[in-house]
XYZ file of N, CA and C in Angstrom:
597
model
N -7.251 22.701 8.858
C -6.758 21.490 9.557
C -7.255 20.260 8.995
N -6.119 19.185 8.722
C -6.404 18.052 8.037
C -6.646 16.977 8.734
N -7.170 15.912 8.383
C -7.029 14.429 9.467
C -7.558 13.704 8.267
N -6.462 12.593 7.934
C -6.395 11.495 7.215
C -7.382 10.556 7.356
N -8.165 9.697 6.913
C -9.482 8.527 7.362
C -8.745 7.498 6.547
N -8.024 6.445 6.839
C -7.861 5.289 6.052
C -8.523 4.200 6.494
N -9.251 3.436 5.633
C -9.699 1.851 5.857
C -8.786 0.986 6.630
N -8.963 0.011 6.992
C -7.901 -0.773 7.587
C -7.514 -2.214 6.699
N -8.556 -2.835 6.374
C -8.496 -4.333 5.736
C -7.853 -3.673 3.855
N -7.157 -4.564 3.728
C -6.831 -4.277 1.882
C -5.650 -2.801 1.919
N -5.815 -2.065 3.251
C -5.126 -0.846 2.787
C -3.870 -1.098 3.826
N -3.995 -1.196 4.702
C -2.971 -1.208 5.867
C -2.479 -2.784 6.360
N -3.593 -3.980 6.406
C -3.576 -4.953 6.985
C -4.193 -5.964 5.703
N -3.986 -7.423 5.862
C -4.815 -7.992 5.214
C -6.025 -8.576 5.258
N -6.708 -8.887 4.397
C -8.322 -9.122 4.745
C -8.394 -10.391 5.810
N -8.404 -9.760 6.813
C -9.093 -10.893 8.204
C -9.564 -12.347 7.402
N -10.862 -12.137 7.232
C -11.703 -13.032 6.444
C -11.418 -13.834 5.621
N -10.242 -12.932 4.770
C -9.435 -14.066 4.073
C -8.534 -14.975 4.614
N -7.770 -14.421 5.214
C -6.690 -15.378 5.759
C -7.808 -16.567 7.122
N -8.486 -15.981 7.319
C -9.237 -16.887 8.138
C -9.909 -17.925 7.138
N -9.838 -17.585 6.395
C -11.445 -19.080 5.296
C -9.817 -19.941 4.890
N -8.677 -19.274 4.267
C -7.913 -19.891 4.399
C -7.163 -20.918 5.376
N -7.475 -20.503 6.682
C -6.444 -21.411 7.610
C -7.483 -22.502 8.031
N -9.066 -22.113 8.133
C -10.073 -22.745 8.271
C -10.909 -23.930 7.641
N -10.427 -23.726 6.064
C -10.555 -24.451 5.029
C -11.872 -24.322 4.603
N -12.592 -22.879 4.868
C -13.926 -22.790 4.622
C -14.345 -21.725 3.806
N -13.884 -22.176 2.259
C -13.628 -21.267 0.935
C -14.744 -19.725 1.020
N -15.996 -20.211 1.416
C -17.065 -19.224 1.149
C -16.713 -18.050 2.352
N -15.881 -18.305 3.177
C -15.583 -16.981 3.910
C -14.728 -16.306 3.190
N -14.162 -16.215 1.947
C -13.421 -15.037 1.429
C -14.284 -14.411 1.216
N -15.646 -14.292 1.018
C -16.254 -13.001 0.673
C -16.065 -11.808 1.535
N -16.005 -10.742 1.106
C -15.671 -9.482 1.759
C -16.551 -8.380 0.632
N -16.461 -7.069 1.985
C -17.101 -6.066 1.008
C -16.644 -5.649 -0.446
N -15.627 -6.194 -0.742
C -15.421 -6.305 -2.154
C -16.740 -6.726 -2.800
N -17.146 -7.574 -2.674
C -17.830 -8.605 -3.496
C -19.383 -8.458 -2.648
N -19.590 -8.312 -1.266
C -21.193 -7.928 -0.463
C -21.212 -6.371 -0.402
N -21.219 -5.194 -0.854
C -21.662 -3.948 -0.449
C -22.396 -3.664 0.639
N -23.207 -4.734 1.072
C -24.319 -4.863 2.391
C -23.331 -5.345 3.488
N -22.507 -4.643 4.333
C -21.955 -5.452 5.265
C -22.734 -5.847 6.641
N -23.726 -5.050 7.014
C -24.783 -5.808 7.646
C -25.101 -7.045 7.286
N -25.434 -7.256 6.119
C -25.951 -8.971 5.486
C -24.872 -9.568 5.803
N -23.401 -9.330 5.113
C -22.278 -9.945 4.826
C -21.926 -10.978 6.326
N -22.083 -9.455 7.338
C -21.625 -10.240 8.961
C -22.770 -11.023 9.720
N -23.546 -11.122 9.172
C -24.657 -11.986 9.824
C -24.795 -12.988 8.920
N -24.006 -13.100 7.731
C -23.980 -14.531 6.735
C -22.655 -14.909 7.605
N -21.722 -14.365 7.741
C -20.501 -14.968 8.594
C -20.675 -15.614 9.658
N -21.272 -14.831 10.589
C -21.691 -14.925 11.902
C -22.878 -16.740 11.714
N -23.360 -16.838 10.822
C -24.283 -18.033 10.747
C -23.015 -19.077 10.074
N -22.080 -18.960 9.243
C -21.326 -19.965 8.760
C -20.397 -20.296 9.637
N -19.816 -19.479 10.807
C -18.827 -19.845 12.064
C -19.752 -21.010 13.064
N -21.092 -20.637 12.999
C -22.023 -21.199 14.057
C -22.150 -22.612 13.652
N -22.158 -22.588 12.325
C -22.538 -23.830 11.544
C -21.442 -25.005 11.534
N -19.858 -24.282 11.504
C -18.957 -25.436 11.529
C -18.415 -25.133 13.316
N -19.384 -24.538 13.983
C -18.762 -24.809 15.520
C -17.483 -24.100 15.923
N -17.498 -22.794 15.344
C -16.095 -21.890 15.182
C -16.722 -20.839 16.643
N -15.813 -20.546 17.185
C -15.802 -19.462 18.410
C -14.944 -18.277 17.910
N -15.648 -16.955 18.779
C -14.628 -15.712 18.625
C -12.800 -16.195 18.624
N -12.805 -17.049 19.507
C -11.179 -17.268 19.908
C -10.392 -18.393 18.516
N -11.078 -18.835 17.943
C -10.736 -19.329 16.572
C -10.106 -18.341 15.560
N -11.316 -17.846 15.496
C -10.838 -16.128 14.539
C -9.820 -15.253 15.285
N -9.645 -15.189 16.613
C -8.462 -14.495 17.076
C -7.164 -14.876 16.867
N -7.476 -16.499 16.978
C -6.238 -16.985 16.860
C -5.241 -16.769 15.194
N -6.200 -16.817 14.413
C -5.997 -16.705 13.179
C -5.018 -15.106 13.108
N -6.179 -14.114 13.544
C -5.526 -12.766 13.520
C -4.335 -12.705 14.497
N -4.040 -13.576 15.410
C -2.775 -13.373 16.162
C -1.294 -13.445 15.043
N -1.757 -14.160 14.317
C -0.523 -14.671 12.888
C -0.353 -13.369 11.853
N -1.555 -12.708 11.580
C -1.287 -11.630 10.606
C -0.289 -10.611 10.571
N 0.455 -10.352 9.972
C 1.407 -9.082 9.993
C 0.632 -8.029 9.383
N 1.296 -6.811 9.272
C 0.542 -6.059 8.432
C 1.145 -6.015 7.278
N 0.205 -5.187 6.114
C 0.621 -5.480 4.499
C 2.310 -4.770 4.685
N 3.403 -5.352 4.228
C 4.958 -5.290 3.684
C 4.445 -3.496 3.365
N 5.279 -2.512 4.586
C 5.178 -1.725 3.894
C 4.461 -0.722 4.674
N 3.198 -1.170 5.427
C 2.247 -0.583 5.706
C 2.587 0.606 7.163
N 3.075 -0.327 8.342
C 3.783 0.439 9.214
C 4.743 1.873 8.964
N 5.678 1.230 7.938
C 6.413 2.883 7.708
C 5.265 3.945 7.040
N 4.426 3.373 6.122
C 3.652 4.448 5.449
C 2.641 5.355 6.432
N 2.406 4.215 7.627
C 1.501 4.945 8.848
C 2.549 5.967 9.363
N 3.600 5.264 9.666
C 4.560 6.362 10.617
C 4.777 7.839 9.672
N 4.983 7.406 8.410
C 5.575 8.638 7.637
C 4.039 9.611 7.449
N 3.227 9.051 7.440
C 1.716 9.687 7.620
C 1.664 10.349 8.670
N 1.895 10.018 9.580
C 1.616 10.429 11.012
C 2.701 11.759 11.280
N 3.605 11.668 11.037
C 4.682 12.764 10.739
C 3.979 14.142 10.127
N 3.219 13.792 9.377
C 2.768 15.066 8.630
C 1.328 15.770 8.989
N 0.264 14.517 9.223
C -0.889 14.915 10.033
C -1.500 13.949 10.589
N -2.715 14.255 11.281
C -3.541 13.321 12.018
C -3.950 12.228 11.376
N -4.172 11.212 11.698
C -4.520 10.009 10.897
C -5.638 8.803 12.000
N -7.097 9.100 11.333
C -7.612 7.941 11.989
C -7.953 6.571 11.167
N -7.730 5.536 11.570
C -8.181 4.340 10.808
C -9.821 3.955 11.179
N -10.493 4.259 9.722
C -11.725 3.719 10.350
C -12.200 2.842 9.468
N -12.310 1.486 10.493
C -12.749 0.365 9.944
C -14.397 -0.344 10.204
N -14.709 -1.119 9.447
C -15.964 -1.740 9.747
C -15.832 -3.174 10.482
N -14.338 -3.126 10.973
C -13.996 -4.621 11.983
C -14.316 -4.308 13.296
N -13.867 -4.923 14.328
C -14.382 -5.347 15.757
C -13.482 -5.179 16.576
N -13.710 -4.409 17.607
C -12.313 -4.390 18.603
C -11.909 -5.441 18.936
N -12.757 -6.647 18.968
C -11.964 -8.043 19.472
C -11.555 -8.765 18.520
N -11.357 -7.927 17.331
C -10.514 -8.257 15.807
C -8.891 -7.511 16.032
N -9.424 -6.235 16.005
C -8.214 -5.388 15.601
C -6.821 -5.308 16.443
N -7.198 -5.431 17.503
C -6.302 -4.988 18.876
C -4.766 -5.894 18.530
N -4.524 -6.985 18.200
C -3.282 -7.194 17.979
C -2.664 -6.751 16.780
N -3.404 -5.915 15.788
C -3.062 -5.487 14.212
C -2.205 -3.998 14.494
N -3.533 -3.136 15.436
C -3.464 -1.717 15.557
C -2.006 -2.037 16.856
N -1.599 -3.137 17.447
C -0.143 -3.092 18.230
C 0.745 -3.113 17.164
N 0.589 -3.898 16.125
C 1.884 -4.311 15.064
C 2.076 -3.062 14.186
N 0.996 -1.918 14.361
C 1.365 -0.859 13.471
C 1.538 0.261 15.048
N 1.947 -0.133 15.664
C 2.427 1.377 16.565
C 1.051 2.024 17.181
N -0.342 1.466 17.501
C -1.570 1.801 17.901
C -2.021 3.107 17.249
N -1.945 2.907 16.136
C -2.748 4.440 15.474
C -4.371 4.339 16.174
N -4.974 5.223 16.133
C -6.097 5.562 16.268
C -7.019 4.991 15.438
N -8.174 4.055 16.466
C -8.727 3.556 15.444
C -10.292 3.309 16.179
N -11.294 3.916 14.615
C -13.058 3.980 15.518
C -13.278 2.632 14.343
N -13.909 1.668 15.223
C -14.530 0.472 15.163
C -15.815 0.178 15.523
N -15.833 -1.202 15.637
C -17.408 -1.521 15.873
C -17.131 -2.721 16.880
N -18.133 -3.445 17.489
C -17.854 -4.533 18.877
C -18.678 -5.550 18.220
N -18.229 -7.092 18.710
C -19.103 -8.119 18.725
C -19.418 -8.225 19.811
N -20.711 -8.890 19.769
C -21.726 -9.750 20.672
C -21.526 -10.986 21.222
N -20.783 -11.612 22.538
C -20.504 -12.585 22.831
C -21.298 -13.333 23.120
N -21.463 -14.970 22.684
C -22.595 -15.264 24.099
C -21.575 -16.231 24.963
N -22.524 -16.594 26.160
C -21.593 -17.631 27.209
C -20.772 -18.545 26.903
N -21.161 -18.913 25.796
C -19.969 -19.905 25.054
C -18.887 -19.745 24.523
N -18.803 -18.403 23.835
C -17.353 -17.627 23.163
C -17.989 -17.866 21.532
N -19.313 -18.267 21.722
C -19.596 -17.908 19.978
C -20.092 -16.722 19.663
N -19.357 -15.625 18.257
C -20.477 -14.586 18.030
C -21.755 -14.661 17.699
N -22.540 -14.003 18.688
C -23.821 -13.777 18.679
C -24.729 -13.106 17.796
N -23.799 -11.609 18.075
C -24.237 -10.431 17.082
C -23.141 -9.239 16.717
N -23.481 -7.913 16.095
C -22.619 -7.287 16.175
C -23.342 -5.685 16.480
N -22.519 -5.115 17.176
C -22.620 -3.790 17.528
C -22.213 -2.823 16.782
N -22.936 -2.418 16.134
C -22.220 -1.255 14.869
C -22.549 0.045 15.729
N -21.110 0.874 15.765
C -20.832 2.408 16.056
C -22.322 3.103 15.947
N -22.505 3.200 14.142
C -23.498 4.039 14.272
C -23.939 3.900 12.683
N -24.742 4.247 11.550
C -25.150 3.634 10.820
C -23.823 4.529 9.722
N -24.096 3.822 8.746
C -22.877 4.172 7.578
C -21.957 5.289 8.005
N -20.873 4.272 9.333
C -20.117 4.899 9.943
C -18.940 5.520 9.580
N -18.650 4.837 8.566
C -17.335 6.215 7.937
C -17.557 7.300 7.123
N -18.994 7.289 6.629
C -19.502 8.452 6.043
C -19.747 9.295 7.298
N -20.465 8.385 8.644
C -20.808 9.881 9.584
C -19.419 10.528 10.293
N -18.735 9.480 10.325
C -17.567 9.972 11.189
C -16.720 11.557 10.447
N -16.500 10.946 9.030
C -16.116 11.727 8.312
C -16.810 13.201 8.371
N -18.394 12.846 8.172
C -18.920 14.569 8.422
C -19.027 14.841 9.882
N -18.930 14.323 10.672
C -18.704 14.486 12.252
C -17.294 15.427 11.799
N -16.086 15.174 11.707
C -15.230 15.520 11.703
C -15.013 17.135 10.879
N -15.610 16.821 10.024
C -15.899 18.169 8.855
C -16.813 19.048 9.940
N -17.846 18.566 10.525
C -18.662 19.686 11.330
C -17.880 20.605 12.677
N -16.563 20.067 13.159
C -15.919 20.162 14.092
C -14.580 21.000 13.260
N -14.234 21.604 12.164
C -13.973 22.296 11.866
C -12.583 21.436 11.189
N -12.648 20.160 10.705
C -11.625 19.191 9.919
C -11.941 19.393 8.412
N -10.717 19.096 7.738
C -10.998 19.284 6.114
C -10.200 17.336 6.260
N -11.587 16.540 5.519
C -10.811 15.190 5.508
C -10.128 14.611 4.442
N -9.079 13.891 4.436
C -8.522 13.359 3.304
C -9.010 11.516 3.132
N -9.381 10.887 2.362
C -10.142 9.557 2.814
C -9.328 8.568 1.910
N -9.062 7.504 1.958
C -9.119 6.326 1.192
C -9.275 5.216 1.720
N -9.333 4.226 0.781
C -9.891 2.794 1.077
C -10.045 1.796 -0.192
N -9.976 0.672 -0.028
C -10.355 -0.162 -1.160
C -11.669 -0.680 -2.155
N -12.299 -0.786 -0.806
C -13.973 -1.670 -1.253
C -14.851 -0.481 -0.976
N -16.131 -1.152 -1.699
C -17.547 -0.359 -1.780
C -17.655 0.465 -0.617
N -17.822 -0.285 0.703
C -18.062 0.329 1.870
C -17.202 1.619 2.419
N -15.972 1.925 1.465
C -15.147 2.922 1.650
C -15.692 3.917 0.997
N -15.869 4.081 0.012
C -16.619 4.992 -1.167
C -17.559 6.460 -0.432
N -18.051 6.319 0.318
C -19.197 7.102 0.913
C -18.109 8.386 1.411
N -16.739 7.810 2.069
C -16.082 8.548 3.119
C -15.420 9.214 1.914
N -14.686 8.428 0.902
C -13.913 8.900 -0.316
C -14.543 10.076 -0.792
N -15.839 9.799 -1.034
C -16.436 11.093 -2.127
C -17.189 11.979 -1.053
N -17.212 11.952 -0.188
C -17.681 13.148 1.148
C -16.456 13.673 1.320
N -15.445 13.442 1.072
C -13.946 14.411 1.566
C -13.548 15.383 0.552
N -12.336 16.170 1.445
C -11.975 17.180 0.380
C -10.916 16.372 -0.771
N -10.509 15.433 -0.351
C -9.741 14.760 -1.570
C -9.662 12.824 -0.951
N -9.640 12.273 -2.001
C -10.230 10.610 -1.404
C -9.228 9.973 -2.426
N -8.995 8.713 -2.011
C -8.088 7.865 -2.923
C -8.087 6.365 -2.775
N -8.143 5.611 -4.249
C -8.376 4.078 -3.739
C -6.756 3.462 -3.548
N -6.756 2.406 -2.810
C -5.478 1.859 -2.828
C -5.833 0.682 -2.808
N -4.963 -0.277 -3.479
C -5.240 -1.417 -4.097
C -6.518 -1.982 -3.855
N -7.593 -1.462 -4.987
C -8.737 -1.620 -4.881
C -8.734 -2.787 -6.159
N -10.196 -2.868 -6.285
C -10.684 -4.015 -7.559
C -10.615 -3.054 -8.718
N -10.509 -4.050 -9.842
C -10.490 -3.537 -11.777
C -11.995 -3.057 -11.487
N -12.993 -3.473 -11.102
C -14.446 -2.945 -11.095
C -14.605 -1.590 -10.379
N -14.153 -1.384 -9.221
C -14.253 -0.277 -8.613
C -13.592 1.203 -9.393
N -12.595 0.437 -9.546
C -11.759 1.826 -10.129
C -12.134 1.935 -11.794
N -12.767 1.191 -12.428
C -13.889 1.683 -13.202
C -14.935 2.090 -13.314
N -15.826 1.922 -12.263
C -16.938 2.472 -11.386
C -16.681 4.007 -11.102
N -15.315 4.315 -10.819
C -14.917 5.428 -10.083
C -13.945 6.052 -11.100
N -13.468 6.399 -12.053
C -12.270 6.643 -13.073
C -11.809 7.602 -12.375
N -12.738 8.982 -11.827
C -12.649 10.030 -11.139
C -11.269 10.383 -9.546
N -11.514 8.875 -9.237
C -10.679 8.791 -7.892
C -9.103 8.450 -8.565
N -8.335 9.263 -7.909
C -6.618 8.371 -8.133
C -6.511 7.006 -7.267
N -6.199 6.078 -8.337
C -5.857 4.596 -7.648
C -4.042 4.497 -7.728
N -3.718 3.765 -6.290
C -2.683 3.698 -6.067
C -2.219 1.722 -6.214
N -1.241 1.622 -5.891
C -0.857 0.033 -5.645
C -0.016 -0.052 -4.872
N 0.823 1.372 -4.781
C 2.149 1.204 -3.925
C 2.117 2.203 -3.089
N 2.415 2.501 -1.659
C 2.589 2.968 -0.694
C 3.332 4.213 -1.025
N 4.689 4.495 -1.462
C 5.269 5.712 -1.938
C 4.740 6.675 -2.856
N 3.675 6.006 -3.562
C 3.178 6.684 -4.604
C 2.222 7.606 -3.684
N 1.262 6.643 -2.967
C 0.145 6.929 -2.188
C 0.421 7.898 -0.984
N 1.434 7.626 -0.394
C 2.247 8.890 0.515
C 1.957 10.371 -0.004
N 2.864 10.298 -1.420
C 3.047 11.419 -1.906
C 1.598 12.256 -2.184
N 0.769 11.439 -3.009
C -0.388 11.961 -3.237
C -1.430 12.408 -2.222
N -1.243 11.814 -1.049
C -1.572 12.421 0.923
C -1.367 13.901 0.774
N 0.119 13.606 0.873
C 1.158 15.165 0.785
C 0.467 16.221 0.349
N 0.282 15.701 -0.888
C 0.128 16.644 -2.166
C -1.430 17.222 -1.706
N -2.275 16.587 -1.046
C -3.717 17.011 -1.102
C -3.839 18.052 0.178
N -2.559 17.682 1.281
C -2.862 18.268 2.885
C -2.946 19.964 2.416
């Protein structure tokens, strides 16, 4: 019994923070887990930048509402879900992800939550568990599933390496160079065929 675990940002949808950086005109918010492997550190830094600029949760959500999935992502996901169970594993937050999940046809998503203060500012983050992607993959394996995992960033590598099969999708040249044993794909058609072959 297989379950495919996919990262969300960079694999199915554009990077939320890059889109928000461009819309808000704050270039430093372009930093993602491709640049900073420590997600907790990255998010607390982002929260500080938002407060410094007087930006609230609704400001980020307004940008997210205008983001569409990557071209071909919904069709890829639909075709994959005809073959096997799929869970989107993301370090994002439920308050960010909902409009994107709607556009993707409501796949199963495991993510985290933001803590919002009375004025609507993001105050803190509530992570589902430590090393959430790896912990989830190991949990699925403990109840009888074989996992196949794919992502594009440093925070995806643990779940990819712990799975029966793992892939990189539209990753960085540095990650591809550091992990030459992982097949890397740029197009959904090739990616889909590789996953199907691993099932």
